[in-house]
JSON list of C-alpha atoms in Angstrom, two decimals:
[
{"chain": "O", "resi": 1, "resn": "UNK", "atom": "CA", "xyz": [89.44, 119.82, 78.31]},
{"chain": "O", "resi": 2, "resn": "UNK", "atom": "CA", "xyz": [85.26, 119.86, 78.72]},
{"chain": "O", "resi": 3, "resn": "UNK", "atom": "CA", "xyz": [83.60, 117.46, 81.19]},
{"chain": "O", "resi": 4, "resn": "UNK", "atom": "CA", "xyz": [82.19, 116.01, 78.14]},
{"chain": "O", "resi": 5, "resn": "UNK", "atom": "CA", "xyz": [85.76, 115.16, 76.82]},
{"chain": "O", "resi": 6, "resn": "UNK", "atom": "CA", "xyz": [87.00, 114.18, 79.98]},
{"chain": "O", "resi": 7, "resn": "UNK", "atom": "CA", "xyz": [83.91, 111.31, 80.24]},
{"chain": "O", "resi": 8, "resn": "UNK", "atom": "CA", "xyz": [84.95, 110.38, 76.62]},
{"chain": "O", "resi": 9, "resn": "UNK", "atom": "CA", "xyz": [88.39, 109.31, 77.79]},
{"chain": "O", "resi": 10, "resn": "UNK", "atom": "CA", "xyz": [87.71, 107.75, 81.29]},
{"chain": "O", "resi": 11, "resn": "UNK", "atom": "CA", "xyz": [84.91, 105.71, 79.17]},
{"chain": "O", "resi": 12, "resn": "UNK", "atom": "CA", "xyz": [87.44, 104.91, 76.48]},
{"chain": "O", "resi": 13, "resn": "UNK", "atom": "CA", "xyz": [89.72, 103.65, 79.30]},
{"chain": "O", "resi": 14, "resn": "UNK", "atom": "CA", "xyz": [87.40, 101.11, 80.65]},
{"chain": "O", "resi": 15, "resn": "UNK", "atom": "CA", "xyz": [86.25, 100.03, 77.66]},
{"chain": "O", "resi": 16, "resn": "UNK", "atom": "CA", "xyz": [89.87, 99.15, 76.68]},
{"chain": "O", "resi": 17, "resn": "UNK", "atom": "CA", "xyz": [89.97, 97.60, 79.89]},
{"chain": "O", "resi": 18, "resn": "UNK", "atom": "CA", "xyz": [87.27, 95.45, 79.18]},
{"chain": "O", "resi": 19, "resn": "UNK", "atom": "CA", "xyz": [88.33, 94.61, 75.94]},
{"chain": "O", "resi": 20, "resn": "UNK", "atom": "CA", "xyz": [91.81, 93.72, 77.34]},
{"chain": "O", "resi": 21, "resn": "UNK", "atom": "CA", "xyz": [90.56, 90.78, 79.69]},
{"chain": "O", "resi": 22, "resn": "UNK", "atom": "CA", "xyz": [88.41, 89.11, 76.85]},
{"chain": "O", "resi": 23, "resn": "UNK", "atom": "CA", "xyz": [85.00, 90.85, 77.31]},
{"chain": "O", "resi": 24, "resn": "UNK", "atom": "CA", "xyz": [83.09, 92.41, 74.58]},
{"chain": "O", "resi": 25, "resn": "UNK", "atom": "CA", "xyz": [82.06, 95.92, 74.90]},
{"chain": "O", "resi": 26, "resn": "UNK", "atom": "CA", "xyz": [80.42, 98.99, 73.25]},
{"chain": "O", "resi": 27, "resn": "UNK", "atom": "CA", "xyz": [80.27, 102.58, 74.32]},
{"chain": "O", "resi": 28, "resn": "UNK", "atom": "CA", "xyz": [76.74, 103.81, 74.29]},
{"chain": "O", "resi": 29, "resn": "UNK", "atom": "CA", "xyz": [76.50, 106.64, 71.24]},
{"chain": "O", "resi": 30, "resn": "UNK", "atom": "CA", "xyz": [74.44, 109.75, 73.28]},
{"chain": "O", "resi": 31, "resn": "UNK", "atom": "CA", "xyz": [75.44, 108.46, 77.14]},
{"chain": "O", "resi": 32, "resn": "UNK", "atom": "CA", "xyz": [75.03, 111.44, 79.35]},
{"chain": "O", "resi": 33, "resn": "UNK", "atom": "CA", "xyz": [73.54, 113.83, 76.83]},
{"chain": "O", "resi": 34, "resn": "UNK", "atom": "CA", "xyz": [70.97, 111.69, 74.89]},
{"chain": "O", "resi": 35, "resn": "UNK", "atom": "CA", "xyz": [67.57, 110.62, 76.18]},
{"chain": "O", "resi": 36, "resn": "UNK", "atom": "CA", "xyz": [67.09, 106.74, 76.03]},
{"chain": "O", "resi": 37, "resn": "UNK", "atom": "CA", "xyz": [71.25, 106.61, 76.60]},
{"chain": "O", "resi": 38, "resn": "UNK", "atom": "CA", "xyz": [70.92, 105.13, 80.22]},
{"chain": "O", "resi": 39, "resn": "UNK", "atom": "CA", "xyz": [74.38, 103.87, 80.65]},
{"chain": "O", "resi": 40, "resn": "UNK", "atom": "CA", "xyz": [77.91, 104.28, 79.30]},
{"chain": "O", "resi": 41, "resn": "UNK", "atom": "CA", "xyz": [79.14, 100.93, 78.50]},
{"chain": "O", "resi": 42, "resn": "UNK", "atom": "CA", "xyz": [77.50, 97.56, 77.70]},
{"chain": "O", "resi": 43, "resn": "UNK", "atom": "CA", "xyz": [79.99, 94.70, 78.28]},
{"chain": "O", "resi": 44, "resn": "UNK", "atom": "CA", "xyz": [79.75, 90.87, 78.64]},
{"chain": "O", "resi": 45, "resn": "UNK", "atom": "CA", "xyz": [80.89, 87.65, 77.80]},
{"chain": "O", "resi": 46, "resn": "UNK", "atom": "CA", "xyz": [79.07, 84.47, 77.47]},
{"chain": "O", "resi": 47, "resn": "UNK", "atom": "CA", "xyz": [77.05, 84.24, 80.97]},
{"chain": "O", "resi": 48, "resn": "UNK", "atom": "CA", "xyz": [77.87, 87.76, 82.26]},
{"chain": "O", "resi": 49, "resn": "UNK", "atom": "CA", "xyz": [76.07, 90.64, 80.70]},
{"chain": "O", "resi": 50, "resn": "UNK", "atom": "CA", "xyz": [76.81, 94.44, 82.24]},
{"chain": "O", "resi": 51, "resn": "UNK", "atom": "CA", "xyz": [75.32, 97.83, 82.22]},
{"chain": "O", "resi": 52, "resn": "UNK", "atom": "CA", "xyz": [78.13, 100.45, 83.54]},
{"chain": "O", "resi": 53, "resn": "UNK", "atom": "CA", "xyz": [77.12, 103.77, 84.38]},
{"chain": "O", "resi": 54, "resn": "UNK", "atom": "CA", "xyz": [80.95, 105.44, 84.42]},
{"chain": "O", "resi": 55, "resn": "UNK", "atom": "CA", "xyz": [81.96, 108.21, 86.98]},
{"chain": "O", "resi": 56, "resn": "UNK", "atom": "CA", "xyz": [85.50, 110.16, 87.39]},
{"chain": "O", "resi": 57, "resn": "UNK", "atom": "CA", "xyz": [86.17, 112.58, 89.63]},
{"chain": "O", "resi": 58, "resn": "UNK", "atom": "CA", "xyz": [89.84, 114.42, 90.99]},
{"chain": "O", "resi": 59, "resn": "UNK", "atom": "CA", "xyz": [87.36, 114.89, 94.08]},
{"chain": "O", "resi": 60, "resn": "UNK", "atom": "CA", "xyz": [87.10, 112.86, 97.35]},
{"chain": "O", "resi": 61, "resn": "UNK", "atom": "CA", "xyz": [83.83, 112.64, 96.88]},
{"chain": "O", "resi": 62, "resn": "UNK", "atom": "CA", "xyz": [81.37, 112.00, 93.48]},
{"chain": "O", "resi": 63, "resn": "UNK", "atom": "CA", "xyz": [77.48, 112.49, 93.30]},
{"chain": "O", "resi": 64, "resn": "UNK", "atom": "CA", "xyz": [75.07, 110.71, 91.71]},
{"chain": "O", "resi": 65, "resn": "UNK", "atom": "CA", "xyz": [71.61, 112.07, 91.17]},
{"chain": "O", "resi": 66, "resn": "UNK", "atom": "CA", "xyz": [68.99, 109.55, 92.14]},
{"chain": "O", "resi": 67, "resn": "UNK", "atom": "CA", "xyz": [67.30, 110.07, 88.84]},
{"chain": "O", "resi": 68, "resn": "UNK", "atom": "CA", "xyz": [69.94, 108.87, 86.94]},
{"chain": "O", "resi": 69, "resn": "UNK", "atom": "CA", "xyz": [70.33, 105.65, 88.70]},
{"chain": "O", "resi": 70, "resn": "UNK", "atom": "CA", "xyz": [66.64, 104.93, 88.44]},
{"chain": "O", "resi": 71, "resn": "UNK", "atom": "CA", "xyz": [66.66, 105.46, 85.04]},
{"chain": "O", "resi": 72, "resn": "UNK", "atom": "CA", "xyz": [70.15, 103.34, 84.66]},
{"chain": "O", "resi": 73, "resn": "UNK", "atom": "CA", "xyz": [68.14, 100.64, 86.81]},
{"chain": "O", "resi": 74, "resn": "UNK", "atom": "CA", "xyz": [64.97, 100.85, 84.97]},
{"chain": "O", "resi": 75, "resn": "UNK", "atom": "CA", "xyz": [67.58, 100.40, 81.47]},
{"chain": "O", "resi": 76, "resn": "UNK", "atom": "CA", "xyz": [69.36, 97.24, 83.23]},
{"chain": "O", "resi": 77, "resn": "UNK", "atom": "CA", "xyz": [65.54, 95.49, 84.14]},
{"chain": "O", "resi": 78, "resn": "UNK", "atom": "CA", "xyz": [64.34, 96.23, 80.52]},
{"chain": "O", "resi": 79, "resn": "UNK", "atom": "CA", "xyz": [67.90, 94.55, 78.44]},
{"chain": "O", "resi": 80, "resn": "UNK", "atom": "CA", "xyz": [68.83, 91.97, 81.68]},
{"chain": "O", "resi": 81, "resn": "UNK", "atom": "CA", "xyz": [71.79, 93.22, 82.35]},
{"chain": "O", "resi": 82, "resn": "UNK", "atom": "CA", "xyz": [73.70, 93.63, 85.86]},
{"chain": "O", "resi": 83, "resn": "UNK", "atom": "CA", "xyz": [73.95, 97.08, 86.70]},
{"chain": "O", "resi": 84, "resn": "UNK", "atom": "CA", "xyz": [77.25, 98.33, 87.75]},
{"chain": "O", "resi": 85, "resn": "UNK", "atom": "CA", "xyz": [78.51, 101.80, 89.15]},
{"chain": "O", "resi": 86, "resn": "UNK", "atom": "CA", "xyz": [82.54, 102.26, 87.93]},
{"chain": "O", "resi": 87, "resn": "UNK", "atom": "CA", "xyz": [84.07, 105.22, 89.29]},
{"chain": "O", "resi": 88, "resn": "UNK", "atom": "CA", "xyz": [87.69, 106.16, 89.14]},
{"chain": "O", "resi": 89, "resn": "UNK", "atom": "CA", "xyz": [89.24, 108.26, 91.78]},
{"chain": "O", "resi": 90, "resn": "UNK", "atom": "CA", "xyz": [92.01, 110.37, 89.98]},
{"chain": "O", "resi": 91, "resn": "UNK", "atom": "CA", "xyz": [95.22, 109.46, 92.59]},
{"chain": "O", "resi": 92, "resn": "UNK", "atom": "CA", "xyz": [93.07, 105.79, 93.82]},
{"chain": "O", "resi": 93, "resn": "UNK", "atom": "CA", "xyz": [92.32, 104.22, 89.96]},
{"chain": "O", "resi": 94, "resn": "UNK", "atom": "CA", "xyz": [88.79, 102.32, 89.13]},
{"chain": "O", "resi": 95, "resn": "UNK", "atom": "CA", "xyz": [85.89, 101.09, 91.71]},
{"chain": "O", "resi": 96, "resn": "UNK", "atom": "CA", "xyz": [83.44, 98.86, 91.00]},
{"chain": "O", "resi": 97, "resn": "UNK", "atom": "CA", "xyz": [80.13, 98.81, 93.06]},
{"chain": "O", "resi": 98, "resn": "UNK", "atom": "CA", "xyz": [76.58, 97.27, 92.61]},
{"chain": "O", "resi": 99, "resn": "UNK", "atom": "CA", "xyz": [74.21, 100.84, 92.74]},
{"chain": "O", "resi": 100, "resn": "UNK", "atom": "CA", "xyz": [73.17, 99.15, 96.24]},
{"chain": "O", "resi": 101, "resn": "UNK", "atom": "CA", "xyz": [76.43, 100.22, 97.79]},
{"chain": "O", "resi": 102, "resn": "UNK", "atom": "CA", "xyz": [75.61, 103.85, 96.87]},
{"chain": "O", "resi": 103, "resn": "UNK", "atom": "CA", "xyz": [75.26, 106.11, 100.15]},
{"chain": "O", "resi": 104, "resn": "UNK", "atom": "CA", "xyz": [71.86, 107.80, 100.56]},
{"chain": "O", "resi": 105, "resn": "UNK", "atom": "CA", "xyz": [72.48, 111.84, 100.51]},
{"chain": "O", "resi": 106, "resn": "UNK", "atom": "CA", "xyz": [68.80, 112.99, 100.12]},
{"chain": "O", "resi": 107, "resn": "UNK", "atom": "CA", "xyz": [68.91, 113.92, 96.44]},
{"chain": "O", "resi": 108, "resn": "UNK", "atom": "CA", "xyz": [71.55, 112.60, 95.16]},
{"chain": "O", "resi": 109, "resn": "UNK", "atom": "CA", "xyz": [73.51, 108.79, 95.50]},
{"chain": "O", "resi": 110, "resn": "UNK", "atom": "CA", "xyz": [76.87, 109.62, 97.42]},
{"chain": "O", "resi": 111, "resn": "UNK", "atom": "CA", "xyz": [80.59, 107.83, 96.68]},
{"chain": "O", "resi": 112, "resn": "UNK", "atom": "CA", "xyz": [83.55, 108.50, 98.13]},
{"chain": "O", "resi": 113, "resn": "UNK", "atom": "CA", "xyz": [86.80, 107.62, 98.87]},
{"chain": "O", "resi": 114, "resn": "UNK", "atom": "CA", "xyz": [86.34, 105.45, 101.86]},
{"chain": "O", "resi": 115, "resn": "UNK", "atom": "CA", "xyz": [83.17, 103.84, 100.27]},
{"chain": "O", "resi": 116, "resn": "UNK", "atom": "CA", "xyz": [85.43, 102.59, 97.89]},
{"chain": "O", "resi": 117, "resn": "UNK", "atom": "CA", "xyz": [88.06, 101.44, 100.02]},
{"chain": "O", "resi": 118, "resn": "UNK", "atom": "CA", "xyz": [85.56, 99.36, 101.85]},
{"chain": "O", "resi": 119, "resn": "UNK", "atom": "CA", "xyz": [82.76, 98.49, 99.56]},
{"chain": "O", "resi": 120, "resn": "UNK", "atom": "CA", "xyz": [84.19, 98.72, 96.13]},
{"chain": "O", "resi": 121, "resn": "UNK", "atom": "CA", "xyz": [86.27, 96.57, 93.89]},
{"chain": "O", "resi": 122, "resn": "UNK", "atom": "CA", "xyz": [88.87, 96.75, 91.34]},
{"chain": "O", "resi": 123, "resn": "UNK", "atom": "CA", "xyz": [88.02, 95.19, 88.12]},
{"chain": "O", "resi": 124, "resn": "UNK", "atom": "CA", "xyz": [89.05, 91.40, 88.33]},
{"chain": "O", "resi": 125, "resn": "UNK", "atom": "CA", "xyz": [87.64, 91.41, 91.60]},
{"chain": "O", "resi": 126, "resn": "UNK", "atom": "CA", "xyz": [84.41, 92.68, 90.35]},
{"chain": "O", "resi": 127, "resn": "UNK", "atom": "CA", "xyz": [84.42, 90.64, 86.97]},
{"chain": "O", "resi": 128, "resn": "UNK", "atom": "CA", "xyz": [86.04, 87.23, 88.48]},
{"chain": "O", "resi": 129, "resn": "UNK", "atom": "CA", "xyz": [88.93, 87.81, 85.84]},
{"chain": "O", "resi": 130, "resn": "UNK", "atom": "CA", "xyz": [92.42, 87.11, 85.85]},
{"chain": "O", "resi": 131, "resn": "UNK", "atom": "CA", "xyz": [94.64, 89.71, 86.56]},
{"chain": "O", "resi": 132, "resn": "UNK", "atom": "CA", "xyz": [97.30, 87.75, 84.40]},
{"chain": "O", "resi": 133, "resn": "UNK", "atom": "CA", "xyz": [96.18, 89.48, 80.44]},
{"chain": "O", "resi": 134, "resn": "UNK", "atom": "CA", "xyz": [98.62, 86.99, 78.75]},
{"chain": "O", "resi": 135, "resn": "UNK", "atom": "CA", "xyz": [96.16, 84.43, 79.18]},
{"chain": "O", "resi": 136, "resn": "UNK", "atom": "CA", "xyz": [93.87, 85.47, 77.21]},
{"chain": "O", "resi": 137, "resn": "UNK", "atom": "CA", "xyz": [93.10, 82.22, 74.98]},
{"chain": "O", "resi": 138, "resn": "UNK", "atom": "CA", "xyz": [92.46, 80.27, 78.34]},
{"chain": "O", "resi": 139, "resn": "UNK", "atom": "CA", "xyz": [89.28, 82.29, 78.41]},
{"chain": "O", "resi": 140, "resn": "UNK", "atom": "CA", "xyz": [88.45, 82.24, 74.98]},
{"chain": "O", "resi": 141, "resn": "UNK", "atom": "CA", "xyz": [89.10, 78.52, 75.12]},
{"chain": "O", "resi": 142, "resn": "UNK", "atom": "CA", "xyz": [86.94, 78.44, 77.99]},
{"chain": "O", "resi": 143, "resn": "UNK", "atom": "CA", "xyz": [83.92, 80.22, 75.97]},
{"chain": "O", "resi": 144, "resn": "UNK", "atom": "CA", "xyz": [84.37, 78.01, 72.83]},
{"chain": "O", "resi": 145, "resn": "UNK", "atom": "CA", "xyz": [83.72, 75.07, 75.12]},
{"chain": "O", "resi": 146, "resn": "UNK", "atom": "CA", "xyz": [80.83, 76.30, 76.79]},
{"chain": "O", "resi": 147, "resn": "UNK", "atom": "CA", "xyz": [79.58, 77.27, 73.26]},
{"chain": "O", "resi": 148, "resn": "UNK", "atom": "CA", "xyz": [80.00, 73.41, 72.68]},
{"chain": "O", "resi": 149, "resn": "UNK", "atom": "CA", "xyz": [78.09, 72.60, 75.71]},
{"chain": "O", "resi": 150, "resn": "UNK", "atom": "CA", "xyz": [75.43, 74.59, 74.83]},
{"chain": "O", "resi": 151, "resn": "UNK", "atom": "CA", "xyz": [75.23, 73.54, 71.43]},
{"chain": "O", "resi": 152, "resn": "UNK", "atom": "CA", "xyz": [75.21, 69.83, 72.66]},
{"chain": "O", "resi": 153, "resn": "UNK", "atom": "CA", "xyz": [72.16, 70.25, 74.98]},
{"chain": "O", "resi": 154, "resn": "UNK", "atom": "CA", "xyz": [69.93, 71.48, 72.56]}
]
């Protein structure tokens, strides 16, 4: 399997992911190989809007260039959306880090292993969602009444 297919199906994954615990997501057509394609994934749900650069790796360690992450930062300022760094660890599952938790390593951004023990999160803890995915009309219910609420004020 390519590097190209292998990103394919680790962003796949997360997008299901996201899609699984109510959020509303798109893969970005051209990520990684386009120009103008700054991130993998745009995901949010009313409130929370997301940028994710995705990562795997069967390493201990994953790189970053610096370039990337200024463009992915640069793409985040310009839509308003909260950048996020998700990298999965073959044998350790999905992180989740804000691209300040990145370690400096000259040219490139650095994650690894114990970085992620420490610093990053797994996905409800990141996105402040249930773990519990059979309750997923509490959260649409939740939406449709801040829709009301909205609605309301204006």
């Amino acid at each position: 399997m390519s590097n190209k297919a292998k990103g394919s199906k680790v962003e796949r994954e997360l997008f299901q992911m996201f899609v699984e615990n109510n959020f509303r997501a798109v893969r970005v057509a051209g990520s990684g190989v386009m120009e103008n394609a700054e991130c993998d994934l745009i995901a949010g749900r009313i409130g929370h809007k997301y940028a994710v650069e995705v990562k795997s790796t069967k390493k201990p360690v994953k790189y970053i260039t610096k370039e990337q992450i200024e463009k992915f930062m640069i793409f985040c300022e310009i839509f308003d959306l909260k950048p996020v760094v998700a990298v999965r660890f073959n044998r350790l599952g999905w992180f989740f880090f804000n691209p300040g938790d990145l370690e400096d390593a000259g040219k490139n951004w650095v994650l690894n292993m114990e970085t992620a023990r420490t610093k990053g999160k797994r996905f409800s803890q990141f996105f402040g969602v249930k773990d519990d995915r059979n309750k997923k009309n509490d959260v649409l219910a939740g939406d449709l009444e801040l829709l009301k609420e909205i609605d309301d004020v204006e």
